mmCIF file of the C-alpha atoms, coordinates in Angstrom:
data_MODEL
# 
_entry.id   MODEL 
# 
loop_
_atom_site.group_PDB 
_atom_site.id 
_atom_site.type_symbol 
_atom_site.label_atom_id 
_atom_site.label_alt_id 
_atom_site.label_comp_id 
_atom_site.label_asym_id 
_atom_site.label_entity_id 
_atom_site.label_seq_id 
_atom_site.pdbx_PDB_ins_code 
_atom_site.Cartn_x 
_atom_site.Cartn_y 
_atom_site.Cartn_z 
_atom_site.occupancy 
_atom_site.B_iso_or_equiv 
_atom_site.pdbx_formal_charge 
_atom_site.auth_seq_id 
_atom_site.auth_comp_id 
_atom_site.auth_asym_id 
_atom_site.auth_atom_id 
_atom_site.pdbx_PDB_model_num 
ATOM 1   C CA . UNK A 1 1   ? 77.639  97.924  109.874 1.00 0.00 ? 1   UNK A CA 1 
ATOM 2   C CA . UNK A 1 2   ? 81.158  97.039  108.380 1.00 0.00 ? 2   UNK A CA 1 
ATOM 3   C CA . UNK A 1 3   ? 84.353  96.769  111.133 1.00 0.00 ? 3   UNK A CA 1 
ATOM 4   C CA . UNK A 1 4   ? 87.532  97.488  109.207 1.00 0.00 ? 4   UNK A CA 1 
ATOM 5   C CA . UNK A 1 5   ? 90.909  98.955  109.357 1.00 0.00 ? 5   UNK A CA 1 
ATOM 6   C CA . UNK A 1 6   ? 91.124  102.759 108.938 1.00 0.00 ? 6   UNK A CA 1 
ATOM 7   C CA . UNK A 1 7   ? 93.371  102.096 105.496 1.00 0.00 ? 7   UNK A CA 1 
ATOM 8   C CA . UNK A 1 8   ? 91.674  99.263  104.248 1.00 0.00 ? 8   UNK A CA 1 
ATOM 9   C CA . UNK A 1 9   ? 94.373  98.174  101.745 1.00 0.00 ? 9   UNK A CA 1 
ATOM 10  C CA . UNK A 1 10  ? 93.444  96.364  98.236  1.00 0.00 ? 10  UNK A CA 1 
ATOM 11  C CA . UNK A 1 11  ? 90.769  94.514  97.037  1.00 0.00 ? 11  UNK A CA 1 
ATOM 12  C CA . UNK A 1 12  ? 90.457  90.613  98.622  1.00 0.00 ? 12  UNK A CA 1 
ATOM 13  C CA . UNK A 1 13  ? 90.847  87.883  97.243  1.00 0.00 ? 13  UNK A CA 1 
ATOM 14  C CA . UNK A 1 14  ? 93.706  88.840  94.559  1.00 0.00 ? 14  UNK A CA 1 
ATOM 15  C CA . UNK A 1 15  ? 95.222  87.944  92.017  1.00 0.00 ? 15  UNK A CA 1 
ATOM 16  C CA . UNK A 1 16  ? 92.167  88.196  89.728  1.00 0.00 ? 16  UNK A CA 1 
ATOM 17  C CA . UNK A 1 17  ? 92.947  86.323  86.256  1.00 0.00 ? 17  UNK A CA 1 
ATOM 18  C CA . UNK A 1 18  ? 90.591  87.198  83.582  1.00 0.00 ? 18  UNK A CA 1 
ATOM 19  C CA . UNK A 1 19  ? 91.078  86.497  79.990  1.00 0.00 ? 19  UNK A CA 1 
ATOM 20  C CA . UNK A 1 20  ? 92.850  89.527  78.280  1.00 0.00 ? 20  UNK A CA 1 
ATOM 21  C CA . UNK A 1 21  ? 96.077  90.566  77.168  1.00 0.00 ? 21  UNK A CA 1 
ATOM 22  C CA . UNK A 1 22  ? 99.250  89.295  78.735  1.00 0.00 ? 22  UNK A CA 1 
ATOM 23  C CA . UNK A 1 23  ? 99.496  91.998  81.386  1.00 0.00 ? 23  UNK A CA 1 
ATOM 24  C CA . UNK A 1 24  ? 99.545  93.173  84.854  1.00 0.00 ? 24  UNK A CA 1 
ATOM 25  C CA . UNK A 1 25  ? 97.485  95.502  86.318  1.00 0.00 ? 25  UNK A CA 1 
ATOM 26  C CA . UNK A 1 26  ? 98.713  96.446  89.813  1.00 0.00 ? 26  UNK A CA 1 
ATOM 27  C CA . UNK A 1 27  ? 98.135  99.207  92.172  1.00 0.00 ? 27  UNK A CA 1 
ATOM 28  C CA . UNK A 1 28  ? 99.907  100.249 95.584  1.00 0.00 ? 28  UNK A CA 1 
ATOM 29  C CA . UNK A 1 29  ? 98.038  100.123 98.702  1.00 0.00 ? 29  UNK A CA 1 
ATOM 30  C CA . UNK A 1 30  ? 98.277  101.149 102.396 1.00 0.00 ? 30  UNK A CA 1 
ATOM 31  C CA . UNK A 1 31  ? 96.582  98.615  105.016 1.00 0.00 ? 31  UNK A CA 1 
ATOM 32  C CA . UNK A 1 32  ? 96.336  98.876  108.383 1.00 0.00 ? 32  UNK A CA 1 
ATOM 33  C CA . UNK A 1 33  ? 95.527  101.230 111.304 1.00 0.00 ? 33  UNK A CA 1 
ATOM 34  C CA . UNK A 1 34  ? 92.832  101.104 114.514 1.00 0.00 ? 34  UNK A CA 1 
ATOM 35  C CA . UNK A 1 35  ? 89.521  99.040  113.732 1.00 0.00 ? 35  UNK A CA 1 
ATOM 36  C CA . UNK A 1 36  ? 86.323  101.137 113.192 1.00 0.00 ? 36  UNK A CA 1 
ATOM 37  C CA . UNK A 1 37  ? 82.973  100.376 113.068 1.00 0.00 ? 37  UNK A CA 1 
ATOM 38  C CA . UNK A 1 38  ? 80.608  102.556 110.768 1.00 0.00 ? 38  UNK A CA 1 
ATOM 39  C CA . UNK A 1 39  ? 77.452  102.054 109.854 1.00 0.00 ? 39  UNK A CA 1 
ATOM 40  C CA . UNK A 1 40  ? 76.953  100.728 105.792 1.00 0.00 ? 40  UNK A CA 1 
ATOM 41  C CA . UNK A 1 41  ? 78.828  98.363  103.889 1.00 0.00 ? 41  UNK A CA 1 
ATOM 42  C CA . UNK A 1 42  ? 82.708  99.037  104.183 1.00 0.00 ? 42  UNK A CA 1 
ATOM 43  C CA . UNK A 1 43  ? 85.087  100.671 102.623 1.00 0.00 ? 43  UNK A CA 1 
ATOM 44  C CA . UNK A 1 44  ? 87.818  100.017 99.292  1.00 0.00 ? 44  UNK A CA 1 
ATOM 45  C CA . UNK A 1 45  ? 91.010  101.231 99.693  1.00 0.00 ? 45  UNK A CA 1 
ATOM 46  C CA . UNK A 1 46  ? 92.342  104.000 97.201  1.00 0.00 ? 46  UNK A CA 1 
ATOM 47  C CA . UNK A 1 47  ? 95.722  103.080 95.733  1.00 0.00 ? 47  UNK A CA 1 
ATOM 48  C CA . UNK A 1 48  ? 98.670  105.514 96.205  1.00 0.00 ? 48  UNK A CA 1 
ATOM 49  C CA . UNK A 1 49  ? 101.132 106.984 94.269  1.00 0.00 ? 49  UNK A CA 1 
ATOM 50  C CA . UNK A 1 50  ? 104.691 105.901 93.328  1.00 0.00 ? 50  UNK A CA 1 
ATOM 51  C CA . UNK A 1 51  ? 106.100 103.324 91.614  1.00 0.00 ? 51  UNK A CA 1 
ATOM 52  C CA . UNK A 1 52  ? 106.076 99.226  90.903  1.00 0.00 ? 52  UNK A CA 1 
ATOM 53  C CA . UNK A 1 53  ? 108.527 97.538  89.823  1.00 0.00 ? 53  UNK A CA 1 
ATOM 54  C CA . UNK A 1 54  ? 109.013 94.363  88.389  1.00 0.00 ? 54  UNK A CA 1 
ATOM 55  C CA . UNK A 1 55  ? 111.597 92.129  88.637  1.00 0.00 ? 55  UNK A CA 1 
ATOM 56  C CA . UNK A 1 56  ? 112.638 89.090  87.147  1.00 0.00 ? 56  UNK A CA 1 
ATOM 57  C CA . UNK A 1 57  ? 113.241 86.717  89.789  1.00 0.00 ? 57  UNK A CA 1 
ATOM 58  C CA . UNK A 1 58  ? 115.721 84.459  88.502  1.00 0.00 ? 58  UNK A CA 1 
ATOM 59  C CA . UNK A 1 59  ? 118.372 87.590  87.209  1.00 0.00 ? 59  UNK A CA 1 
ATOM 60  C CA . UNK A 1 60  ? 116.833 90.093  89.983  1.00 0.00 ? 60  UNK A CA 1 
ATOM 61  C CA . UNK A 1 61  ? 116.952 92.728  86.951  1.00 0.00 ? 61  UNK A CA 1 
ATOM 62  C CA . UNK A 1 62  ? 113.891 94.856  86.674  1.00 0.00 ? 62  UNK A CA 1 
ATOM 63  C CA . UNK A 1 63  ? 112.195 94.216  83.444  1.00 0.00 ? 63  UNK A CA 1 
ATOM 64  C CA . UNK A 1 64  ? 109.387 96.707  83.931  1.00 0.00 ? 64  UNK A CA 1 
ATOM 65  C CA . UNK A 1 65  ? 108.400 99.844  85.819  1.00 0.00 ? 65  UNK A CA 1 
ATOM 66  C CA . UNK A 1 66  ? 105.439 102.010 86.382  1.00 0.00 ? 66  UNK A CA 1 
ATOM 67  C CA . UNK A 1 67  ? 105.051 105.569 87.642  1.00 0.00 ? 67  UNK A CA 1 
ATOM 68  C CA . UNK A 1 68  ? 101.159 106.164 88.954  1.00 0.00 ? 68  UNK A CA 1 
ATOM 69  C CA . UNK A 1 69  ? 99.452  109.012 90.582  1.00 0.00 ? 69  UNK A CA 1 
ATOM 70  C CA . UNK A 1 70  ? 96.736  108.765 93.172  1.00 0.00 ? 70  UNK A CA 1 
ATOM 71  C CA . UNK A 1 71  ? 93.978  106.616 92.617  1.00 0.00 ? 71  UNK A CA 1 
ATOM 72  C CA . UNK A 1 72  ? 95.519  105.072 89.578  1.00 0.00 ? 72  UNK A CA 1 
ATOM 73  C CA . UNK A 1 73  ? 96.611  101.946 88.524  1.00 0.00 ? 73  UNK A CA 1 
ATOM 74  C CA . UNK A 1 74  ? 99.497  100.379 86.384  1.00 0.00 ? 74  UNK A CA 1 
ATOM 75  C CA . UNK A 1 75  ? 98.952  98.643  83.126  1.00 0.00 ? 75  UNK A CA 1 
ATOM 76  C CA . UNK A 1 76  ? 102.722 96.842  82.053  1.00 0.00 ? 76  UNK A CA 1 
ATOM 77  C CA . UNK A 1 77  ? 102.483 94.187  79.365  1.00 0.00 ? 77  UNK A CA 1 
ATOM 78  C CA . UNK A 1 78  ? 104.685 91.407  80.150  1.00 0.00 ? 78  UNK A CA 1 
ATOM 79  C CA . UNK A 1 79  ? 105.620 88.017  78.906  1.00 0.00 ? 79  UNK A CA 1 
ATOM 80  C CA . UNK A 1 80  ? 104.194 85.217  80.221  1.00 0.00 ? 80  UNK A CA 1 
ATOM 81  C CA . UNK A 1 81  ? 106.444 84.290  83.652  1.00 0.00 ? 81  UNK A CA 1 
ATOM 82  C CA . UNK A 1 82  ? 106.759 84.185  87.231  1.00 0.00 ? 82  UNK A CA 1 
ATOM 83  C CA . UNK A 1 83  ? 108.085 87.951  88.496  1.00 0.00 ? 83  UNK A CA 1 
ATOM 84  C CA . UNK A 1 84  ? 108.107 89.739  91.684  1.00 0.00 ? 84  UNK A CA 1 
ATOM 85  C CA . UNK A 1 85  ? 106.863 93.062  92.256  1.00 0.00 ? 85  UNK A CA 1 
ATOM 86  C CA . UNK A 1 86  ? 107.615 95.622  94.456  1.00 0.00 ? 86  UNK A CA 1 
ATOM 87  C CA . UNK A 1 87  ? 106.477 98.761  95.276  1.00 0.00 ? 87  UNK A CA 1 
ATOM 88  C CA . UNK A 1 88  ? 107.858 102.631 96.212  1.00 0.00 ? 88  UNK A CA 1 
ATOM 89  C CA . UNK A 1 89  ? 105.253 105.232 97.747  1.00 0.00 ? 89  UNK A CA 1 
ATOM 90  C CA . UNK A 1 90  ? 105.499 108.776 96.674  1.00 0.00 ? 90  UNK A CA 1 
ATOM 91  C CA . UNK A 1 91  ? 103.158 110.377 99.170  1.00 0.00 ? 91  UNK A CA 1 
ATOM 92  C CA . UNK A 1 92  ? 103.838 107.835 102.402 1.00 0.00 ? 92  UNK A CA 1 
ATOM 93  C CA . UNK A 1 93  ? 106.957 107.724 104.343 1.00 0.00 ? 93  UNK A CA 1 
ATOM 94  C CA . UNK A 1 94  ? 108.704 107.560 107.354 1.00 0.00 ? 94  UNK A CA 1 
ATOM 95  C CA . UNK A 1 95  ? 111.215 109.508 108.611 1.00 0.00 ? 95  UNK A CA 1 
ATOM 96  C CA . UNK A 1 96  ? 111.376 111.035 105.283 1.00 0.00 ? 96  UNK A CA 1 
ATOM 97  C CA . UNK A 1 97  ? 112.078 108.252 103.766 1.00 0.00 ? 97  UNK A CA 1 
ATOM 98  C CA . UNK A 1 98  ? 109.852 106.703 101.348 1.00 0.00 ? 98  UNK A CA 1 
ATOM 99  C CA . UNK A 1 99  ? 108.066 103.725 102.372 1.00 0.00 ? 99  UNK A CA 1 
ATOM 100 C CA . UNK A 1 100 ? 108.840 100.210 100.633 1.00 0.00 ? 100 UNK A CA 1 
ATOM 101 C CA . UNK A 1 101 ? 105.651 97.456  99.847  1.00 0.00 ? 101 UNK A CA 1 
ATOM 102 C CA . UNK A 1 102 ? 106.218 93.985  100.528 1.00 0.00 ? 102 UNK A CA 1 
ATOM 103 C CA . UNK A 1 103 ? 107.572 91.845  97.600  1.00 0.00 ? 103 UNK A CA 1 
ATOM 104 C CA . UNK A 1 104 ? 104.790 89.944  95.680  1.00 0.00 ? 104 UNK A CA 1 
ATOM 105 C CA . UNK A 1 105 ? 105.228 87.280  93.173  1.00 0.00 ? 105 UNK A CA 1 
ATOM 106 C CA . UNK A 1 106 ? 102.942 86.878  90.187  1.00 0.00 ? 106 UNK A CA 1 
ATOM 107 C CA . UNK A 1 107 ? 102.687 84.922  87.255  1.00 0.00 ? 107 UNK A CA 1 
ATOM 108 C CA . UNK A 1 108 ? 101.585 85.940  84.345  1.00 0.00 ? 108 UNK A CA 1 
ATOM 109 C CA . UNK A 1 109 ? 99.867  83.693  82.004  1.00 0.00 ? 109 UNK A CA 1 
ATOM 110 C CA . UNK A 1 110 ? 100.239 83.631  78.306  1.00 0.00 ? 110 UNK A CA 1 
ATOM 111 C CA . UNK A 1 111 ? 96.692  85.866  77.108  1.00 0.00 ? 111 UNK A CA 1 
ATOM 112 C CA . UNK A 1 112 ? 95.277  86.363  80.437  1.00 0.00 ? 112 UNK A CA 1 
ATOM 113 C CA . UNK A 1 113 ? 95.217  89.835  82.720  1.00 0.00 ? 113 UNK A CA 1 
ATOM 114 C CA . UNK A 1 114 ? 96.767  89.414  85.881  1.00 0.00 ? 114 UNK A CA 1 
ATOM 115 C CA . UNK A 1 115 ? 95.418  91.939  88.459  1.00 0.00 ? 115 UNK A CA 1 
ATOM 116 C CA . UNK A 1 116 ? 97.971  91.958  91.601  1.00 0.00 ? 116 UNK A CA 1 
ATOM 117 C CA . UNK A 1 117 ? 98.319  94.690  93.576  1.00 0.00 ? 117 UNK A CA 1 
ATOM 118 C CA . UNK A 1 118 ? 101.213 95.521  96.252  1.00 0.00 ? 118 UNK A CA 1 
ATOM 119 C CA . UNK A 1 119 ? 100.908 97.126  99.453  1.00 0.00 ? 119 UNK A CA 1 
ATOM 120 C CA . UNK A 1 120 ? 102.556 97.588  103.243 1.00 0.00 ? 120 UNK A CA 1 
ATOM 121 C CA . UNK A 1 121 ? 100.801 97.665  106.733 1.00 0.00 ? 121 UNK A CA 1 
ATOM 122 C CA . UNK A 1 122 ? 100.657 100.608 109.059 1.00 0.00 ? 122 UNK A CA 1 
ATOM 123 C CA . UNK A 1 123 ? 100.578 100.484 112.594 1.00 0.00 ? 123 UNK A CA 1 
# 
């Protein structure tokens, strides 16, 4: 049996560093919603689409974006650094109005793959 959250949200345990090229790979997830309990091992989430953004957190200019559809996730080469990403959801809102992810911070070492992703919590 696996209790979880109805949205599940990203993998745990992130960031993943694995040797690589000096990059981040990032998706945008949902989390959150009643408990369930089904029978098997649970769930991963799916990311959504939209778009991340990262931002230098010393100027507060973005340096990078990313545009991904459903299901996909974001490959941006970066220089090695400390940034924050952020995250806009095409396909989740409320009130109309799209909903924001909670600001990460990251750093990317120089020849290693940084896999972060960003998310926000439903009710």
């Amino acid at each position: 049996e696996c209790a979880e959250q109805a949205l599940p949200g990203p993998p745990a345990g992130e960031p993943f560093v694995t040797l690589g090229p000096t990059e981040l790979i990032s998706g945008l997830y949902l989390g959150g919603g009643p408990f369930l309990i089904r029978p098997g091992p649970c769930r991963q989430g799916v990311p959504g689409a939209g778009t991340i953004a990262v931002i230098s957190p010393t100027t507060g200019a973005t340096v990078a974006r990313a545009t991904v559809a459903s299901g996909q996730l974001a490959t941006i080469p970066l220089a090695p650094g400390s940034y924050t990403i952020e995250g806009t959801f095409a396909d989740a809102t409320v009130n109309g109005v799209p909903i924001q992810s909670a600001p990460q911070t990251v750093t990317i070492p120089a020849g290693m793959t940084v896999r972060q992703d960003v998310g926000a919590s439903v009710p």
